Amino acid sequence: MANILVTGGAGFIGSHLVTKFVELGHQVRVFDNLSSGSRANLEHVADRFEFIEGDLCHPEECLRACLGIEYVFHEAALASVPRSVDDPEPSHDTNINGTFNLLLSAVHHKVKRVIYAASSSAYGDSDKLPKTERMKATPLSPYAVQKLAGEAYCTAFYKCYGLETISLRYFNVFGARQDPASDYAAAIPAFVVSILRGVPPKVFGDGEQTRDFTHIDNVVHGNVLAMKVRKTRGEVINCACGGKISINRVIEAINKALGKNVRPEYLPPRTGDVMHSAADIALAKKLLGFEPIVSFEDGLGRAIEYYKSLA
Ligand SMILES: NC(=O)c1ccc[n+]([C@@H]2O[C@H](COP(=O)([O-])OP(=O)(O)OC[C@H]3O[C@@H](n4cnc5c(N)ncnc54)[C@H](O)[C@@H]3O)[C@@H](O)[C@H]2O)c1
C-alpha cells in the first residue's frame, strides 16, 4: 500500500486514477481547486480518500498536499488549447507556476516519484507521423507550451534534485465523466451529447483532421505501470493507442451507434489546433510494458452508454 496524491483528482482523468488507486487499496489524497472538476466525479468512492481543496498557485497549499506522500500523479491543470488561446494568463499560472510549486513541494517532502500528465499538443504540427518522443517539440498554443514546460521541469528536477519523475504524453483521452457541457468541451463528449439531442455537432475545419483517441482505461493503465516500474529518470513517454482517427469518422461512428444521422456543422479551423496526431507507442511498450487494453471502438461504445445514462 502506498500514499498517493492525485492533483486534479476531481477532474475527468484524475477521478479515474483515484477510483483505481482506492480499489487497489492505496491511501489516496486528492488536491483540487474544483475549477473544472467537481466532487460529484468522486461520489462513487466517497469517504475512501482524503480531499484537500487547494490551489496549485499557492505554494503553501502544495506543501500541505505533499506531506507524507510517496507518489504524486499530477493531473491538475487548466486543460484545453482554445481556453489558453482565449485567456492565456490563468492557464500559464496553473500549468507552469503551479507545476513548479508542486515539484518544489515534492522535493521538500522527499516524495518518491511524480508522474506528470503531459500532452501530445507539445508536438505541434509535424509532417511526420506517428509522433515519436525523439521528434522536436513545436508547440502551437500557450497550452502546448505550458504542458511542455511542465515536462521540462519534471526532467530537470530529476537531474538537479534526484526527484524521480516521468511524463506521460496523453493523446486525446475520452471516456465517462469527461465534461460535455463546458465551453471548452473535448470533441467526443460534445459530439455524443449533440447527436443524442439531434443537434448538429460543431466541427472546426473540414473534419479530416485526425487524432489518436485514447480511452481513459488505457491512460489509467499507463499510470499504474509508471508507478510500478523500478526507477524513473525524467523520461517523456507517449501514452496512447497508436490510432489515427478522423473527426468525421468519429461522428459517423457515433451516429451509427445511436441509429441517427445528424450531420455536423462545419466552422472555420481554430487557432492553435493541430491537423494530425498519432502516437508511436514503442517507447511506452519498451519502458513500461504498456499495451492499450481498450480499443477505440469499445471505448467509444462505453462512452456513449455513459452519456446516454445522463440524458
Ligand atoms: N483530456 C485529455 O485529452 C488530455 C490530453 C493530454 C493531457 N491532458 C492532461 O491531463 C490532465 C487532466 O486533464 P482532464 O481532461 O482530466 O481535465 P479536467 O479539467 O477534467 O481536470 C483538471 C482538474 O484540475 C483541477 N485544477 C485546475 N486548476 C487547478 C489549480 N490551480 N489547482 C488545483 N486544481 C486545479 C480542476 O478543478 C480539475 O479537477 C491535465 O493536466 C491535462 O493537461 C489531458
Coordinates of C-alpha atoms and ligand atoms in Angstrom, one line a residue:
M1 CA 0.0 0.0 0.0
A2 CA 1.3 3.4 -0.9
N3 CA 0.5 7.0 0.0
I4 CA -0.7 8.7 -3.2
L5 CA -1.6 12.2 -4.1
V6 CA -3.7 12.9 -7.2
T7 CA -3.7 16.6 -8.1
G8 CA -6.8 17.4 -10.2
G9 CA -8.4 14.3 -8.7
A10 CA -11.9 15.8 -9.0
G11 CA -11.5 16.1 -12.8
F12 CA -12.1 13.7 -15.6
I13 CA -8.7 11.8 -15.7
G14 CA -7.9 12.4 -12.1
S15 CA -11.2 10.9 -10.8
H16 CA -10.5 7.7 -12.8
L17 CA -7.0 7.4 -11.2
V18 CA -8.5 8.0 -7.7
T19 CA -11.0 5.2 -8.3
K20 CA -8.3 2.8 -9.5
F21 CA -5.9 3.5 -6.6
V22 CA -8.7 3.3 -4.0
E23 CA -9.7 -0.1 -5.5
L24 CA -6.1 -1.3 -5.3
G25 CA -6.1 -0.5 -1.6
H26 CA -3.8 2.6 -1.6
Q27 CA -4.1 5.6 0.7
V28 CA -5.3 8.3 -1.6
R29 CA -5.3 12.1 -1.2
V30 CA -6.9 14.5 -3.7
F31 CA -5.8 18.0 -4.2
D32 CA -8.1 20.1 -6.4
N33 CA -9.5 23.7 -6.5
L34 CA -12.7 22.5 -8.2
S35 CA -12.4 25.0 -11.0
S36 CA -13.3 22.5 -13.7
G37 CA -13.6 19.3 -11.6
S38 CA -16.4 18.5 -9.1
R39 CA -17.0 16.5 -6.0
A40 CA -19.7 14.6 -8.0
N41 CA -16.9 13.0 -10.0
L42 CA -15.8 11.2 -6.8
E43 CA -19.2 10.4 -5.3
H44 CA -18.8 6.6 -6.0
V45 CA -15.7 6.5 -3.8
A46 CA -16.8 9.0 -1.2
D47 CA -15.2 8.5 2.2
R48 CA -12.5 6.3 0.8
F49 CA -9.9 9.1 0.2
E50 CA -8.8 12.4 1.7
F51 CA -9.8 15.6 0.0
I52 CA -7.8 18.9 0.2
E53 CA -9.4 21.8 -1.6
G54 CA -6.5 23.9 -2.6
D55 CA -4.8 25.7 -5.5
L56 CA -1.5 24.8 -7.2
C57 CA -0.8 28.5 -7.4
H58 CA -0.4 28.7 -3.6
P59 CA 2.9 27.2 -2.6
E60 CA 1.9 26.6 1.0
E61 CA -1.1 24.5 -0.2
C62 CA 1.1 22.4 -2.4
L63 CA 3.4 21.8 0.6
R64 CA 0.4 20.6 2.6
A65 CA -0.7 18.4 -0.2
C66 CA 2.6 16.6 -0.5
L67 CA 3.2 15.9 3.2
G68 CA 3.7 12.2 3.8
I69 CA 3.2 11.3 0.1
E70 CA 5.2 8.7 -1.9
Y71 CA 3.7 9.0 -5.3
V72 CA 2.2 12.1 -7.0
F73 CA 0.0 11.8 -10.0
H74 CA -0.1 15.4 -11.3
E75 CA -3.3 15.8 -13.3
A76 CA -4.3 19.3 -12.2
A77 CA -4.2 21.8 -15.0
L78 CA -6.3 24.3 -16.9
A79 CA -6.7 21.9 -19.8
S80 CA -7.8 22.9 -23.4
V81 CA -6.0 24.6 -26.2
P82 CA -8.7 27.1 -27.1
R83 CA -9.1 28.2 -23.4
S84 CA -5.4 29.0 -23.4
V85 CA -5.6 31.0 -26.6
D86 CA -8.6 33.0 -25.3
D87 CA -7.2 33.7 -21.9
P88 CA -3.5 32.6 -21.6
E89 CA -2.6 34.0 -18.2
P90 CA -4.6 31.8 -15.8
S91 CA -3.5 28.6 -17.7
H92 CA 0.1 29.9 -17.6
D93 CA -0.2 30.4 -13.8
T94 CA -1.6 26.9 -13.1
N95 CA 0.2 24.9 -15.7
I96 CA 3.7 26.3 -15.3
N97 CA 3.9 28.1 -12.0
G98 CA 1.6 25.6 -10.3
T99 CA 3.6 22.6 -11.6
F100 CA 6.8 24.3 -10.4
N101 CA 5.2 24.8 -6.9
L102 CA 4.2 21.2 -6.8
L103 CA 7.6 19.9 -7.8
L104 CA 9.3 22.0 -5.2
S105 CA 6.9 20.7 -2.6
A106 CA 7.6 17.1 -3.7
V107 CA 11.3 17.6 -3.3
H108 CA 10.8 19.3 0.1
H109 CA 8.8 16.3 1.4
K110 CA 11.1 13.7 -0.3
V111 CA 8.3 12.3 -2.5
K112 CA 9.5 9.1 -4.2
R113 CA 8.1 9.8 -7.7
V114 CA 6.0 12.3 -9.7
I115 CA 4.0 11.0 -12.6
Y116 CA 3.1 14.0 -14.8
A117 CA 0.1 14.4 -17.2
A118 CA 1.9 15.7 -20.2
S119 CA 0.2 16.4 -23.5
S120 CA 0.6 15.4 -27.2
S121 CA -0.1 19.0 -28.1
A122 CA 3.6 19.6 -27.4
Y123 CA 4.4 18.0 -30.8
G124 CA 2.5 20.7 -32.8
D125 CA 2.0 20.1 -36.5
S126 CA 4.9 17.9 -37.6
D127 CA 4.7 16.4 -41.1
K128 CA 5.9 13.1 -39.9
L129 CA 3.6 10.5 -38.3
P130 CA 3.4 8.7 -36.0
K131 CA 4.9 11.1 -33.4
T132 CA 7.8 9.8 -31.6
E133 CA 9.4 11.2 -28.4
R134 CA 12.6 11.9 -30.3
M135 CA 10.9 14.5 -32.5
K136 CA 11.5 18.1 -31.8
A137 CA 8.5 19.7 -29.9
T138 CA 6.9 22.6 -31.8
P139 CA 4.1 23.7 -29.6
L140 CA 1.4 25.9 -31.4
S141 CA -0.6 27.2 -28.5
P142 CA 0.0 28.6 -25.0
Y143 CA -1.4 25.4 -23.5
A144 CA 1.0 23.3 -25.5
V145 CA 4.0 25.4 -24.4
Q146 CA 2.8 25.2 -20.8
K147 CA 2.5 21.4 -20.8
L148 CA 5.9 21.1 -22.4
A149 CA 7.4 23.4 -19.8
G150 CA 5.9 21.1 -17.1
E151 CA 7.7 18.1 -18.7
A152 CA 11.0 20.0 -18.9
Y153 CA 10.7 20.9 -15.2
C154 CA 10.0 17.3 -14.3
T155 CA 13.1 16.2 -16.2
A156 CA 15.2 19.0 -14.7
F157 CA 14.0 18.2 -11.2
Y158 CA 15.2 14.6 -11.6
K159 CA 18.6 15.8 -12.9
C160 CA 19.1 18.6 -10.3
Y161 CA 17.4 17.2 -7.2
G162 CA 17.1 13.4 -7.8
L163 CA 13.3 13.6 -7.7
E164 CA 12.1 10.6 -9.8
T165 CA 9.7 11.9 -12.5
I166 CA 8.1 10.6 -15.6
S167 CA 5.9 12.5 -18.1
L168 CA 3.2 10.6 -19.9
R169 CA 2.1 12.4 -23.0
Y170 CA -1.6 11.7 -23.3
F171 CA -3.2 11.8 -26.7
N172 CA -6.9 12.9 -26.8
V173 CA -8.3 11.0 -23.8
F174 CA -12.0 10.2 -23.7
G175 CA -14.5 8.3 -21.5
A176 CA -17.0 8.6 -18.7
R177 CA -17.1 11.8 -16.6
Q178 CA -15.4 13.9 -19.3
D179 CA -17.4 17.1 -19.2
P180 CA -19.7 17.6 -22.3
A181 CA -21.1 20.9 -21.1
S182 CA -18.1 23.2 -20.8
D183 CA -17.4 25.9 -23.4
Y184 CA -14.1 24.0 -24.0
A185 CA -15.5 20.5 -24.1
A186 CA -13.4 17.9 -25.8
A187 CA -14.7 16.5 -29.2
I188 CA -16.2 13.1 -28.2
P189 CA -18.3 14.3 -25.2
A190 CA -19.5 17.3 -27.2
F191 CA -20.4 15.2 -30.3
V192 CA -22.2 12.4 -28.4
V193 CA -24.3 14.9 -26.4
S194 CA -25.2 16.9 -29.6
I195 CA -26.1 13.9 -31.6
L196 CA -28.2 12.4 -28.7
R197 CA -30.1 15.7 -28.8
G198 CA -30.4 15.8 -32.6
V199 CA -28.3 19.0 -32.7
P200 CA -25.5 19.2 -35.4
P201 CA -22.1 18.7 -33.7
K202 CA -19.7 21.7 -34.3
V203 CA -16.6 20.7 -36.2
F204 CA -13.8 23.2 -36.6
G205 CA -12.2 22.7 -40.0
D206 CA -13.2 20.1 -42.6
G207 CA -13.3 17.2 -40.1
E208 CA -10.5 15.4 -41.9
Q209 CA -8.1 16.2 -39.0
T210 CA -7.1 13.1 -37.1
R211 CA -6.4 12.2 -33.5
D212 CA -5.2 9.3 -31.6
F213 CA -8.3 8.9 -29.5
T214 CA -7.4 7.0 -26.3
H215 CA -9.9 5.6 -23.9
I216 CA -9.4 6.5 -20.3
D217 CA -8.8 2.9 -19.1
N218 CA -5.6 2.9 -21.3
V219 CA -4.4 6.1 -19.6
V220 CA -5.1 4.7 -16.1
H221 CA -3.2 1.5 -17.1
G222 CA -0.2 3.6 -18.3
N223 CA -0.2 5.4 -15.0
V224 CA -0.3 2.2 -12.9
L225 CA 2.6 0.9 -14.9
A226 CA 4.5 4.1 -14.4
M227 CA 4.1 3.7 -10.7
K228 CA 5.3 0.1 -10.7
V229 CA 8.4 0.5 -12.9
R230 CA 11.6 0.1 -10.8
K231 CA 13.0 3.6 -11.4
T232 CA 12.2 6.6 -13.5
R233 CA 14.7 9.3 -14.6
G234 CA 12.7 12.1 -16.0
E235 CA 11.6 10.2 -19.1
V236 CA 8.9 11.5 -21.5
I237 CA 6.7 8.8 -23.0
N238 CA 3.7 8.8 -25.3
C239 CA 0.5 7.3 -23.7
A240 CA -1.9 6.5 -26.5
C241 CA -3.3 3.7 -28.7
G242 CA -1.3 4.4 -31.9
G243 CA -4.5 5.0 -34.0
K244 CA -5.3 7.8 -36.4
I245 CA -9.0 8.6 -36.5
S246 CA -10.6 11.5 -38.3
I247 CA -13.2 13.7 -36.7
N248 CA -15.6 12.8 -39.5
R249 CA -15.1 9.1 -38.7
V250 CA -15.9 9.7 -35.0
I251 CA -19.1 11.5 -35.9
E252 CA -20.1 8.7 -38.3
A253 CA -19.4 6.0 -35.6
I254 CA -21.5 7.9 -33.0
N255 CA -24.4 8.3 -35.5
K256 CA -24.2 4.6 -36.3
A257 CA -24.1 3.5 -32.6
L258 CA -27.1 5.7 -31.8
G259 CA -29.1 4.9 -35.0
K260 CA -29.0 8.5 -36.1
N261 CA -27.9 10.6 -39.0
V262 CA -27.1 14.1 -37.6
R263 CA -24.8 15.9 -39.9
P264 CA -22.1 18.2 -38.5
E265 CA -21.9 22.0 -38.8
Y266 CA -18.5 22.9 -40.2
L267 CA -16.9 26.0 -38.8
P268 CA -13.5 27.7 -39.6
P269 CA -10.5 25.9 -38.1
R270 CA -9.4 27.1 -34.6
T271 CA -6.2 28.8 -33.9
G272 CA -3.7 26.5 -32.1
D273 CA -5.3 23.2 -33.2
V274 CA -3.0 20.7 -34.9
M275 CA -4.1 18.9 -38.1
H276 CA -2.9 15.4 -37.5
S277 CA -1.9 13.5 -34.4
A278 CA -1.0 9.8 -33.9
A279 CA 1.4 8.3 -31.5
D280 CA 4.3 5.9 -31.7
I281 CA 3.9 3.8 -28.6
A282 CA 7.0 1.7 -28.9
L283 CA 8.8 3.5 -26.1
A284 CA 5.9 3.0 -23.7
K285 CA 6.0 -0.6 -24.6
K286 CA 9.7 -0.9 -24.0
L287 CA 10.0 1.1 -20.8
L288 CA 6.6 0.4 -19.1
G289 CA 5.4 -2.8 -20.8
F290 CA 2.4 -0.7 -22.0
E291 CA -0.1 -2.1 -24.5
P292 CA -3.6 -0.5 -24.9
I293 CA -6.2 -2.5 -23.1
V294 CA -9.4 -0.9 -24.7
S295 CA -9.8 -0.3 -28.4
F296 CA -11.2 2.9 -29.8
E297 CA -14.5 1.2 -30.9
D298 CA -15.1 -0.5 -27.5
G299 CA -14.1 2.7 -25.6
L300 CA -16.5 4.8 -27.8
G301 CA -19.3 2.3 -27.1
R302 CA -18.7 2.7 -23.3
A303 CA -18.6 6.5 -23.5
I304 CA -21.8 6.6 -25.5
E305 CA -23.5 4.4 -22.9
Y306 CA -22.3 6.8 -20.2
Y307 CA -23.7 9.9 -21.9
K308 CA -27.0 8.1 -22.6
S309 CA -27.3 7.3 -18.9
L310 CA -27.1 11.1 -18.2
A311 CA -29.6 12.1 -20.8
Ligands
LIG1 N1 -8.2 15.1 -21.6 C1 -7.2 14.9 -22.5 O1 -7.4 14.5 -23.6 C2 -5.8 15.3 -22.1 C3 -4.8 15.1 -23.1 C4 -3.5 15.5 -22.7 C5 -3.2 15.9 -21.5 N2 -4.1 16.0 -20.6 C6 -3.8 16.5 -19.2 O2 -4.4 15.6 -18.3 C7 -4.7 16.3 -17.1 C8 -6.1 16.1 -16.7 O3 -7.0 16.6 -17.7 P1 -8.6 16.4 -17.7 O4 -9.0 16.2 -19.1 O5 -8.9 15.4 -16.6 O6 -9.0 17.8 -17.2 P2 -10.1 18.3 -16.1 O7 -10.3 19.7 -16.4 O8 -11.2 17.4 -16.1 O9 -9.2 18.1 -14.8 C9 -8.3 19.0 -14.3 C10 -8.5 19.1 -12.8 O10 -7.6 20.1 -12.3 C11 -8.2 20.9 -11.3 N3 -7.5 22.2 -11.3 C12 -7.4 23.1 -12.3 N4 -6.6 24.2 -11.9 C13 -6.2 23.9 -10.6 C14 -5.3 24.5 -9.7 N5 -4.8 25.7 -10.0 N6 -5.2 24.0 -8.5 C15 -5.7 22.8 -8.2 N7 -6.5 22.1 -9.0 C16 -6.7 22.6 -10.3 C17 -9.6 21.1 -11.9 O11 -10.6 21.5 -10.9 C18 -9.9 19.7 -12.4 O12 -10.5 18.9 -11.4 C19 -4.3 17.8 -17.3 O13 -3.0 18.0 -16.8 C20 -4.3 17.9 -18.9 O14 -3.4 18.9 -19.3 C21 -5.4 15.7 -20.8

